[in-house]
CSV table of C-alpha atoms in Angstrom, one decimal:
chain,number,residue,atom,x,y,z
G,11,MET,CA,-6.0,-53.8,42.0
G,12,SER,CA,-9.7,-53.0,42.5
G,13,PHE,CA,-11.2,-51.6,45.7
G,14,ASN,CA,-13.5,-54.1,47.4
G,15,PHE,CA,-15.7,-52.3,50.0
G,16,PHE,CA,-16.9,-55.7,51.4
G,17,SER,CA,-13.5,-56.6,52.7
G,18,THR,CA,-12.9,-53.3,54.4
G,19,LYS,CA,-12.9,-52.9,58.2
G,20,LEU,CA,-15.6,-50.3,57.9
G,21,PHE,CA,-17.9,-52.9,56.3
G,22,LYS,CA,-17.2,-55.4,59.1
G,23,VAL,CA,-17.9,-52.7,61.7
G,24,LEU,CA,-21.1,-51.6,60.0
G,25,VAL,CA,-22.5,-55.2,59.8
G,26,ALA,CA,-21.7,-56.0,63.4
G,27,VAL,CA,-23.1,-52.7,64.7
G,28,PHE,CA,-26.3,-53.2,62.7
G,29,ILE,CA,-26.7,-56.7,64.2
G,30,PHE,CA,-26.2,-55.3,67.7
G,31,LEU,CA,-28.5,-52.4,67.0
G,32,PHE,CA,-31.2,-54.9,66.0
G,33,PHE,CA,-30.7,-56.6,69.4
G,34,ILE,CA,-30.8,-53.3,71.3
G,35,ILE,CA,-34.0,-52.1,69.7
G,36,LEU,CA,-35.8,-55.4,69.9
G,37,ASN,CA,-34.4,-56.0,73.4
G,38,PRO,CA,-35.0,-59.8,73.7
G,39,TYR,CA,-34.0,-59.6,77.4
G,40,ASN,CA,-35.6,-62.9,78.3
G,41,PHE,CA,-33.9,-64.7,75.3
G,42,PHE,CA,-30.6,-63.9,76.9
G,43,LYS,CA,-31.7,-64.7,80.4
G,44,PRO,CA,-30.4,-68.4,80.3
G,45,ILE,CA,-27.0,-67.2,79.1
G,46,ARG,CA,-26.9,-64.5,81.8
G,47,GLY,CA,-27.9,-67.2,84.4
G,48,ALA,CA,-25.1,-69.5,83.2
G,49,PHE,CA,-22.5,-66.7,83.3
G,50,PHE,CA,-23.6,-65.7,86.9
G,51,PHE,CA,-23.7,-69.4,88.0
G,52,ILE,CA,-20.1,-69.9,86.9
G,53,PHE,CA,-18.6,-66.5,87.8
G,54,SER,CA,-20.6,-65.3,90.9
G,55,PRO,CA,-18.0,-67.0,93.3
G,56,PHE,CA,-15.3,-65.0,91.6
G,57,GLN,CA,-17.4,-61.8,91.8
G,58,LYS,CA,-17.9,-62.5,95.5
G,59,ILE,CA,-14.2,-63.0,96.1
G,60,GLY,CA,-13.4,-59.8,94.2
G,61,TYR,CA,-16.0,-57.7,96.0
G,62,SER,CA,-15.0,-59.0,99.4
G,63,ALA,CA,-11.3,-58.4,98.8
G,64,ALA,CA,-12.0,-54.9,97.6
G,65,PHE,CA,-14.3,-54.3,100.6
G,66,GLU,CA,-11.7,-55.6,103.1
G,67,PHE,CA,-9.0,-53.4,101.4
G,68,LEU,CA,-11.2,-50.3,101.8
G,69,GLU,CA,-11.9,-51.2,105.4
G,70,ALA,CA,-8.2,-51.6,106.2
G,71,LYS,CA,-7.4,-48.4,104.4
G,72,ASN,CA,-10.0,-46.5,106.4
G,73,PHE,CA,-8.7,-48.1,109.6
G,74,VAL,CA,-5.1,-47.1,108.9
G,75,SER,CA,-6.0,-43.6,108.1
G,76,SER,CA,-8.1,-43.2,111.2
G,77,ILE,CA,-5.5,-44.5,113.8
G,78,GLY,CA,-4.7,-40.9,114.9
G,79,GLN,CA,-8.3,-40.3,115.7
G,80,LEU,CA,-8.8,-43.5,117.7
G,81,LYS,CA,-7.8,-42.0,121.1
G,82,LYS,CA,-10.2,-39.1,120.8
G,83,GLU,CA,-12.8,-41.5,119.5
G,84,ASN,CA,-12.3,-43.8,122.5
G,85,GLU,CA,-12.8,-41.0,125.0
G,86,ARG,CA,-15.9,-39.9,123.1
G,87,LEU,CA,-17.3,-43.5,123.1
G,88,ILE,CA,-16.8,-43.9,126.8
G,89,GLU,CA,-18.8,-40.7,127.4
G,90,GLU,CA,-21.4,-41.9,124.8
G,91,ASN,CA,-21.6,-45.3,126.5
G,92,GLN,CA,-22.6,-43.7,129.8
G,93,ASN,CA,-25.2,-41.6,128.1
G,94,LEU,CA,-26.5,-44.6,126.3
G,95,LEU,CA,-26.9,-46.6,129.5
G,96,ALA,CA,-29.2,-43.9,130.8
G,97,GLU,CA,-31.0,-43.7,127.4
G,98,LYS,CA,-31.5,-47.5,127.5
G,99,ALA,CA,-33.4,-47.4,130.7
G,100,ARG,CA,-35.6,-44.7,129.2
G,101,LEU,CA,-36.1,-46.6,125.9
G,102,SER,CA,-37.2,-49.8,127.5
G,103,ASP,CA,-40.4,-48.0,128.6
G,104,ILE,CA,-40.9,-46.5,125.2
G,105,GLU,CA,-40.3,-50.0,123.6
G,106,LYS,CA,-43.3,-51.4,125.5
G,107,GLU,CA,-45.4,-48.4,124.4
G,108,ASN,CA,-44.2,-48.8,120.8
G,109,GLU,CA,-45.0,-52.5,120.7
G,110,LYS,CA,-48.5,-51.7,121.8
G,111,LEU,CA,-48.9,-48.9,119.2
G,112,ARG,CA,-47.5,-51.1,116.4
G,113,GLN,CA,-50.1,-53.8,117.3
G,114,GLU,CA,-52.8,-51.1,117.2
G,115,ILE,CA,-51.9,-49.7,113.8
G,116,GLY,CA,-51.1,-53.1,112.3
G,117,LEU,CA,-47.3,-52.8,111.8
G,118,LEU,CA,-45.3,-55.9,112.1
G,119,PRO,CA,-42.6,-56.3,114.7
G,120,LYS,CA,-39.3,-56.2,112.9
G,121,ASP,CA,-38.0,-59.5,114.4
G,122,LYS,CA,-40.9,-61.3,112.8
G,123,PHE,CA,-39.4,-61.2,109.3
G,124,ASN,CA,-38.2,-64.3,107.6
G,125,LEU,CA,-34.8,-63.0,106.5
G,126,GLU,CA,-32.3,-64.4,104.0
G,127,ALA,CA,-28.8,-63.0,104.4
G,128,ALA,CA,-26.9,-62.3,101.2
G,129,SER,CA,-23.5,-60.9,100.2
G,130,VAL,CA,-23.3,-58.1,97.7
G,131,ILE,CA,-21.1,-59.3,94.7
G,132,SER,CA,-21.3,-56.5,92.2
G,133,LEU,CA,-22.6,-52.9,91.7
G,134,ASP,CA,-23.8,-50.9,88.7
G,135,PRO,CA,-20.6,-49.5,87.2
G,136,TYR,CA,-22.4,-46.8,85.2
G,137,GLY,CA,-24.3,-45.3,88.1
G,138,HIS,CA,-27.5,-45.1,85.9
G,139,GLY,CA,-29.6,-48.1,86.6
G,140,ASP,CA,-28.7,-48.3,90.2
G,141,TRP,CA,-28.7,-51.9,91.0
G,142,MET,CA,-26.6,-54.3,93.0
G,143,GLU,CA,-26.1,-58.1,92.6
G,144,ILE,CA,-26.4,-60.5,95.5
G,145,ASP,CA,-25.2,-64.1,95.8
G,146,LYS,CA,-28.7,-65.6,96.6
G,147,GLY,CA,-31.2,-66.6,94.1
G,148,GLU,CA,-33.9,-69.2,93.3
G,149,LYS,CA,-32.1,-71.9,95.2
G,150,SER,CA,-32.6,-69.9,98.4
G,151,GLY,CA,-36.2,-69.1,97.8
G,152,ILE,CA,-35.7,-65.6,96.5
G,153,LYS,CA,-38.5,-64.2,94.3
G,154,LYS,CA,-39.1,-61.1,92.3
G,155,ASP,CA,-40.2,-57.9,94.2
G,156,MET,CA,-39.1,-59.2,97.6
G,157,PRO,CA,-37.9,-56.3,99.7
G,158,VAL,CA,-34.2,-56.0,100.5
G,159,ILE,CA,-33.1,-54.4,103.8
G,160,VAL,CA,-30.0,-53.8,106.0
G,161,GLY,CA,-29.8,-53.6,109.8
G,162,ASP,CA,-33.0,-53.4,111.7
G,163,GLY,CA,-35.2,-52.5,108.8
G,164,ILE,CA,-33.6,-49.9,106.5
G,165,LEU,CA,-35.0,-50.5,103.1
G,166,VAL,CA,-32.3,-50.8,100.3
G,167,GLY,CA,-34.5,-51.8,97.4
G,168,LYS,CA,-36.4,-54.8,95.9
G,169,ILE,CA,-35.5,-57.9,93.9
G,170,ASP,CA,-35.7,-57.2,90.2
G,171,GLU,CA,-34.3,-60.3,88.5
G,172,VAL,CA,-33.8,-63.8,90.0
G,173,TYR,CA,-31.3,-66.4,88.7
G,174,ARG,CA,-30.4,-69.7,90.2
G,175,GLY,CA,-27.6,-68.6,92.5
G,176,SER,CA,-27.8,-64.8,92.3
G,177,SER,CA,-30.3,-61.9,92.0
G,178,LYS,CA,-30.3,-58.4,90.8
G,179,VAL,CA,-31.6,-55.8,93.4
G,180,MET,CA,-33.2,-52.6,92.2
G,181,LEU,CA,-32.0,-49.9,94.6
G,182,LEU,CA,-34.3,-47.2,95.9
G,183,SER,CA,-32.2,-44.7,93.9
G,184,ASN,CA,-33.3,-46.4,90.6
G,185,PRO,CA,-35.8,-44.2,88.7
G,186,ARG,CA,-38.0,-47.3,88.2
G,187,SER,CA,-38.2,-48.3,91.9
G,188,GLY,CA,-41.7,-46.8,92.6
G,189,ILE,CA,-42.4,-47.8,96.2
G,190,ASN,CA,-45.3,-46.4,98.3
G,191,ALA,CA,-44.2,-44.5,101.4
G,192,ILE,CA,-45.5,-42.3,104.1
G,193,ASP,CA,-44.2,-39.5,106.3
G,194,SER,CA,-44.3,-41.2,109.7
G,195,LYS,CA,-45.0,-37.9,111.4
G,196,THR,CA,-47.7,-36.3,109.2
G,197,ASN,CA,-48.9,-39.5,107.4
G,198,SER,CA,-48.5,-37.7,104.0
G,199,LYS,CA,-48.4,-40.3,101.2
G,200,GLY,CA,-46.1,-40.4,98.2
G,201,ILE,CA,-44.0,-42.6,95.9
G,202,ILE,CA,-40.3,-43.3,96.4
G,203,LYS,CA,-38.2,-43.4,93.3
G,204,GLY,CA,-34.7,-42.4,92.2
G,205,GLU,CA,-33.6,-39.4,90.2
G,206,TYR,CA,-30.2,-38.9,88.6
G,207,GLY,CA,-28.0,-36.5,90.4
G,208,LEU,CA,-30.5,-36.1,93.3
G,209,GLY,CA,-30.7,-39.6,94.8
G,210,ILE,CA,-34.0,-40.6,96.3
G,211,ILE,CA,-37.2,-38.6,95.8
G,212,LEU,CA,-40.6,-38.8,97.5
G,213,ASP,CA,-42.9,-37.8,94.7
G,214,MET,CA,-46.6,-37.4,94.1
G,215,VAL,CA,-47.4,-35.9,97.5
G,216,LEU,CA,-50.6,-34.0,97.4
G,217,GLN,CA,-50.3,-30.2,97.9
G,218,SER,CA,-52.8,-30.4,100.7
G,219,GLU,CA,-50.6,-32.7,102.7
G,220,SER,CA,-47.8,-31.6,105.1
G,221,LEU,CA,-44.2,-32.5,104.5
G,222,ASN,CA,-41.4,-31.0,106.6
G,223,GLU,CA,-37.6,-31.2,106.5
G,224,GLY,CA,-36.3,-33.8,109.0
G,225,ASP,CA,-39.4,-36.0,108.9
G,226,THR,CA,-38.9,-39.7,108.7
G,227,ILE,CA,-40.1,-41.6,105.6
G,228,VAL,CA,-41.2,-45.2,105.9
G,229,THR,CA,-42.8,-47.7,103.6
G,230,SER,CA,-46.6,-47.8,103.6
G,231,ARG,CA,-48.9,-50.8,103.3
G,232,ILE,CA,-50.9,-49.4,100.5
G,233,GLY,CA,-50.2,-51.0,97.1
G,234,ASN,CA,-46.9,-52.6,98.3
G,235,ASN,CA,-46.0,-56.2,98.9
G,236,PHE,CA,-43.7,-54.7,101.5
G,237,PRO,CA,-44.2,-54.7,105.2
G,238,SER,CA,-45.0,-51.2,106.4
G,239,GLY,CA,-42.7,-49.3,108.6
G,240,LEU,CA,-39.4,-50.0,106.8
G,241,LEU,CA,-37.1,-47.0,107.1
G,242,VAL,CA,-36.4,-45.2,103.8
G,243,GLY,CA,-34.7,-42.0,105.1
G,244,THR,CA,-35.3,-38.5,106.2
G,245,VAL,CA,-36.7,-35.5,104.3
G,246,ASP,CA,-33.8,-33.2,103.2
G,247,GLU,CA,-35.5,-30.7,101.0
G,248,VAL,CA,-39.1,-30.0,100.1
G,249,GLY,CA,-40.2,-28.6,96.7
G,250,VAL,CA,-42.9,-28.9,94.1
G,251,SER,CA,-43.1,-31.0,90.9
G,252,SER,CA,-42.5,-29.4,87.5
G,253,ASP,CA,-46.2,-29.3,86.8
G,254,ARG,CA,-46.8,-27.8,90.3
G,255,LEU,CA,-49.5,-30.3,91.0
G,256,PHE,CA,-47.6,-32.3,93.7
G,257,GLN,CA,-45.0,-31.8,96.4
G,258,ARG,CA,-41.8,-33.7,96.2
G,259,ALA,CA,-39.0,-34.1,98.6
G,260,VAL,CA,-35.3,-35.1,98.4
G,261,ILE,CA,-34.8,-38.0,100.8
G,262,SER,CA,-31.5,-38.6,102.5
G,263,PRO,CA,-31.0,-42.4,103.1
G,264,PRO,CA,-29.4,-43.4,106.4
G,265,ILE,CA,-26.8,-45.5,104.6
G,266,ASP,CA,-24.6,-45.4,101.5
G,267,PHE,CA,-25.9,-48.0,99.1
G,268,SER,CA,-22.6,-48.3,97.3
G,269,ARG,CA,-20.8,-49.4,100.4
G,270,LEU,CA,-22.8,-52.4,101.5
G,271,ARG,CA,-21.4,-55.8,102.0
G,272,PHE,CA,-24.3,-57.8,103.4
G,273,VAL,CA,-28.0,-57.3,102.9
G,274,PHE,CA,-31.2,-59.2,104.0
G,275,VAL,CA,-34.0,-60.3,101.7
G,276,ILE,CA,-37.4,-60.4,103.4
G,277,LYS,CA,-38.8,-63.6,102.1
G,278,GLU,CA,-42.1,-63.3,104.0
G,279,ASN,CA,-43.6,-61.9,107.1
G,280,ASN,CA,-43.9,-64.6,109.8
H,11,MET,CA,-6.5,-72.7,71.9
H,12,LYS,CA,-4.4,-71.8,74.9
H,13,LYS,CA,-4.2,-68.2,73.6
H,14,ILE,CA,-7.9,-67.9,73.1
H,15,LEU,CA,-8.6,-69.2,76.7
H,16,ALA,CA,-6.0,-66.8,78.1
H,17,VAL,CA,-7.6,-63.8,76.3
H,18,LEU,CA,-11.0,-64.9,77.4
H,19,PHE,CA,-9.8,-65.1,81.0
H,20,PHE,CA,-8.4,-61.6,80.8
H,21,VAL,CA,-11.6,-60.2,79.3
H,22,ILE,CA,-13.8,-61.8,82.0
H,23,ALA,CA,-11.3,-60.7,84.7
H,24,ALA,CA,-11.5,-57.1,83.4
H,25,VAL,CA,-15.3,-57.2,83.3
H,26,ILE,CA,-15.5,-58.6,86.9
H,27,PHE,CA,-13.0,-55.9,87.9
H,28,GLU,CA,-15.2,-53.2,86.4
H,29,THR,CA,-18.4,-54.4,88.0
H,30,SER,CA,-17.3,-55.9,91.3
H,31,ILE,CA,-14.2,-54.0,92.4
H,32,LEU,CA,-14.0,-50.5,90.8
H,33,PRO,CA,-17.5,-49.3,91.9
H,34,LEU,CA,-16.3,-49.6,95.6
H,35,PHE,CA,-13.4,-47.3,95.0
H,36,PHE,CA,-15.2,-44.6,92.9
H,37,SER,CA,-18.3,-42.6,93.7
H,38,LYS,CA,-21.4,-43.2,91.7
H,39,GLY,CA,-21.1,-42.5,88.0
H,40,THR,CA,-17.4,-41.9,88.0
H,41,VAL,CA,-16.2,-45.5,87.7
H,42,PRO,CA,-13.6,-45.6,84.9
H,43,SER,CA,-14.6,-47.5,81.7
H,44,LEU,CA,-11.9,-50.1,82.3
H,45,VAL,CA,-12.9,-52.6,79.5
H,46,ALA,CA,-13.5,-49.9,76.9
H,47,ILE,CA,-10.2,-48.1,77.6
H,48,LEU,CA,-8.2,-51.4,77.6
H,49,LEU,CA,-9.7,-52.3,74.2
H,50,ILE,CA,-9.0,-48.8,72.8
H,51,SER,CA,-5.3,-48.9,73.8
H,52,ALA,CA,-4.9,-52.5,72.7
H,53,THR,CA,-6.4,-51.6,69.3
H,54,ILE,CA,-3.8,-48.7,69.0
H,55,VAL,CA,-1.0,-51.2,69.6
H,56,PHE,CA,-2.1,-54.4,68.0
H,57,GLY,CA,-4.4,-53.0,65.3
H,58,PHE,CA,-8.0,-53.3,64.4
H,59,ARG,CA,-7.8,-56.6,62.6
H,60,THR,CA,-6.5,-58.3,65.7
H,61,MET,CA,-8.9,-56.6,68.1
H,62,TRP,CA,-12.4,-56.2,66.5
H,63,MET,CA,-13.8,-59.6,67.3
H,64,LEU,CA,-12.4,-59.4,70.8
H,65,ALA,CA,-14.1,-56.0,71.2
H,66,ALA,CA,-17.5,-57.5,70.2
H,67,LEU,CA,-17.0,-60.4,72.6
H,68,ALA,CA,-15.9,-58.2,75.5
H,69,GLY,CA,-18.8,-55.9,74.9
H,70,PHE,CA,-21.2,-58.9,74.9
H,71,ILE,CA,-19.8,-60.2,78.2
H,72,LEU,CA,-20.0,-56.7,79.8
H,73,ASP,CA,-23.6,-56.5,78.6
H,74,ILE,CA,-24.3,-59.7,80.4
H,75,PHE,CA,-22.6,-58.8,83.6
H,76,SER,CA,-23.9,-55.2,83.8
H,77,TYR,CA,-27.5,-56.2,83.1
H,78,SER,CA,-27.5,-53.9,80.0
H,79,ARG,CA,-29.4,-54.6,76.8
H,80,VAL,CA,-27.4,-57.0,74.8
H,81,GLY,CA,-25.5,-55.1,72.1
H,82,VAL,CA,-25.1,-51.8,74.0
H,83,ASN,CA,-21.5,-52.3,75.0
H,84,ALA,CA,-20.6,-54.5,72.1
H,85,ALA,CA,-21.7,-51.9,69.5
H,86,ALA,CA,-19.9,-49.1,71.4
H,87,PHE,CA,-16.6,-51.0,71.7
H,88,LEU,CA,-16.6,-51.8,68.0
H,89,VAL,CA,-17.1,-48.2,67.0
H,90,PHE,CA,-14.4,-47.0,69.5
H,91,CYS,CA,-11.9,-49.6,68.3
H,92,TYR,CA,-12.6,-48.5,64.7
H,93,LEU,CA,-12.0,-44.9,65.6
H,94,ALA,CA,-8.9,-45.9,67.6
H,95,SER,CA,-7.4,-47.6,64.6
H,96,PHE,CA,-7.0,-44.2,63.0
H,97,PHE,CA,-5.0,-42.9,65.9
H,98,SER,CA,-2.4,-45.7,65.8
H,99,ARG,CA,0.4,-44.1,63.8
H,100,ARG,CA,0.0,-40.7,65.4
H,101,LEU,CA,0.3,-42.1,68.9
H,102,LEU,CA,3.1,-44.6,68.2
H,103,LEU,CA,5.4,-42.8,65.8
H,104,GLU,CA,5.0,-39.1,66.0
H,105,GLU,CA,6.1,-36.5,68.6
H,106,LYS,CA,5.2,-37.3,72.2
H,107,LEU,CA,3.2,-34.1,72.7
H,108,GLU,CA,1.0,-34.8,69.6
H,109,GLY,CA,0.5,-38.4,70.7
H,110,ILE,CA,-0.7,-37.2,74.1
H,111,ALA,CA,-3.0,-34.7,72.6
H,112,ALA,CA,-4.4,-37.2,70.1
H,113,GLY,CA,-4.8,-39.8,72.8
H,114,SER,CA,-6.5,-37.4,75.2
H,115,PHE,CA,-8.9,-36.3,72.4
H,116,LEU,CA,-9.8,-40.0,71.7
H,117,VAL,CA,-10.5,-40.7,75.4
H,118,ALA,CA,-12.5,-37.5,75.8
H,119,ILE,CA,-14.7,-38.6,72.9
H,120,GLU,CA,-15.0,-42.1,74.3
H,121,THR,CA,-16.0,-40.9,77.8
H,122,PHE,CA,-18.5,-38.4,76.5
H,123,PHE,CA,-20.3,-40.6,73.9
H,124,TYR,CA,-20.0,-43.9,75.9
H,125,GLY,CA,-21.9,-42.3,78.9
H,126,LEU,CA,-24.5,-40.9,76.6
H,127,TRP,CA,-24.9,-44.0,74.5
H,128,VAL,CA,-25.1,-46.4,77.5
H,129,PHE,CA,-27.7,-44.1,79.2
H,130,SER,CA,-29.9,-43.7,76.2
H,131,ALA,CA,-29.6,-47.2,74.8
H,132,ASN,CA,-30.4,-48.8,78.1
H,133,SER,CA,-33.4,-46.6,78.6
H,134,GLY,CA,-34.7,-47.5,75.2
H,135,PHE,CA,-33.7,-44.2,73.6
H,136,ARG,CA,-36.1,-42.2,75.7
H,137,ILE,CA,-35.1,-38.5,75.3
H,138,ASP,CA,-37.6,-37.1,77.8
H,139,ASP,CA,-35.3,-37.5,80.8
H,140,PHE,CA,-33.3,-34.3,80.3
H,141,HIS,CA,-32.3,-34.2,84.0
H,142,GLY,CA,-30.7,-37.6,83.7
H,143,LEU,CA,-29.0,-36.7,80.5
H,144,ASN,CA,-27.7,-33.5,82.0
H,145,TYR,CA,-26.4,-35.4,85.0
H,146,ILE,CA,-24.6,-38.0,82.8
H,147,LEU,CA,-23.0,-35.5,80.6
H,148,LEU,CA,-21.9,-32.9,83.0
H,149,GLU,CA,-21.3,-34.4,86.4
H,150,SER,CA,-20.5,-38.0,85.6
H,151,VAL,CA,-18.4,-37.4,82.5
H,152,GLY,CA,-16.5,-34.5,84.1
H,153,TRP,CA,-15.2,-36.7,86.9
H,154,LYS,CA,-14.8,-39.7,84.9
H,155,LEU,CA,-12.5,-38.2,82.3
H,156,PRO,CA,-9.4,-37.8,84.4
H,157,PHE,CA,-9.6,-41.4,85.6
H,158,ASN,CA,-10.1,-42.6,82.1
H,159,LEU,CA,-7.1,-40.6,80.8
H,160,ILE,CA,-4.8,-42.0,83.5
H,161,LEU,CA,-6.0,-45.6,82.7
H,162,PHE,CA,-5.6,-45.0,79.0
H,163,PHE,CA,-1.9,-43.9,79.1
H,164,ALA,CA,-1.0,-46.5,81.7
H,165,SER,CA,-2.5,-49.3,79.6
H,166,LEU,CA,-1.1,-48.0,76.4
H,167,LEU,CA,2.4,-48.1,77.9
H,168,PHE,CA,1.7,-51.7,79.2
H,169,PHE,CA,0.5,-52.9,75.7
H,170,LYS,CA,3.5,-51.2,74.0
H,171,ARG,CA,5.9,-53.0,76.3
H,172,LEU,CA,4.0,-56.3,75.8
H,173,GLU,CA,4.2,-55.9,72.0
H,174,LYS,CA,7.9,-55.1,72.2
H,175,ASN,CA,8.5,-58.1,74.3
H,176,PHE,CA,6.6,-60.4,71.9
H,177,SER,CA,8.4,-59.0,68.9
H,178,SER,CA,11.9,-59.4,70.5
H,179,LYS,CA,11.0,-63.0,71.5
H,180,LYS,CA,9.9,-63.7,67.9
H,181,LEU,CA,13.3,-62.3,66.7
H,182,ILE,CA,15.2,-64.5,69.0
H,183,MET,CA,13.2,-67.6,68.0
H,184,GLY,CA,13.7,-66.7,64.4
H,185,ASN,CA,17.4,-66.4,64.8
């Protein structure tokens, strides 16, 4: 019996791997976009159900494990509530002043955004690309590069790819995010992007500018389609770039991007 | 036809589980490679000839759902299934301890090279991001390995039972 290499499993693997390598190197991403869109159109409801069920389960688990702490928490909240009532009175004054200042420096009031609420339906399983998928797409008027926020204006990322009923959001922790930002206290300018293992970085800050731990970083109007004043996070650690030309800071975001259920897409500023 | 649809359903369910459910329970970068591990253990039990086309298909579907370059997971799964086919006899027939050692070695190889491959292939084989590479190899892989090992032995047990069940049913039908 003669040995036939072409019928071996190694031959099959080699042929298939070469075909896939060809696709990987050429990367015809747009060629596969309709297939991706069709898959997401069919399966995004199932992704949404899976994600919501897992989220509810986690919430329930956290609730059960925290029952013992509830009494203490309740006492603490009562005290905090009293403090907050006093704080509220003080803040109403500051709010008026803030509104006036925002008008002066051209920032938009946060309630003037045209927001589209969306549910998160999947996350990056590798932890490299740092993306999330939401259940709103072209049908809801979502477009590429629209900012994505949570709460009262905490920036999460921007829209990267849009499909009919879903979109891919590039998170701030993605190395390709590149969003212009400023230190709200010192006005130092830099670029926000992700870095593996470190999280979010404010990069390209000139050596002559001032950057301090604890400072708040917000989006800037320069070069962005984003509204200015969206919260990015606080400065955790200040250092210098590898070429020693710029300062860079590790930014601590106020929320955990991998534990979000709902987000808002800013469609336009009213 | 029914069988193909059932298999397709399980593949898509596993892919959705890996992208929509597991990332919530594991911290960034430590999400177990569910689909890859299931394919490897299934190849050990059912053989390469049964599994290779399914590996390519599952890889393609995961590429679609995980926004990877098409072919990244498909090529990786084919190679892992090919490697796994050499471990079959050792794991199924020989001493338990040797089986466990061989299985652990296979999963360690998978975890290490899969992380490296997905990272470099998705970034267009850029090798300038040493910090990223270092992170993937040391931090991410270090935490991922124990989860992958548990998943591997659990799924191997499941597929072994499934195969036993099928073969005993076949015997009954034959009689």
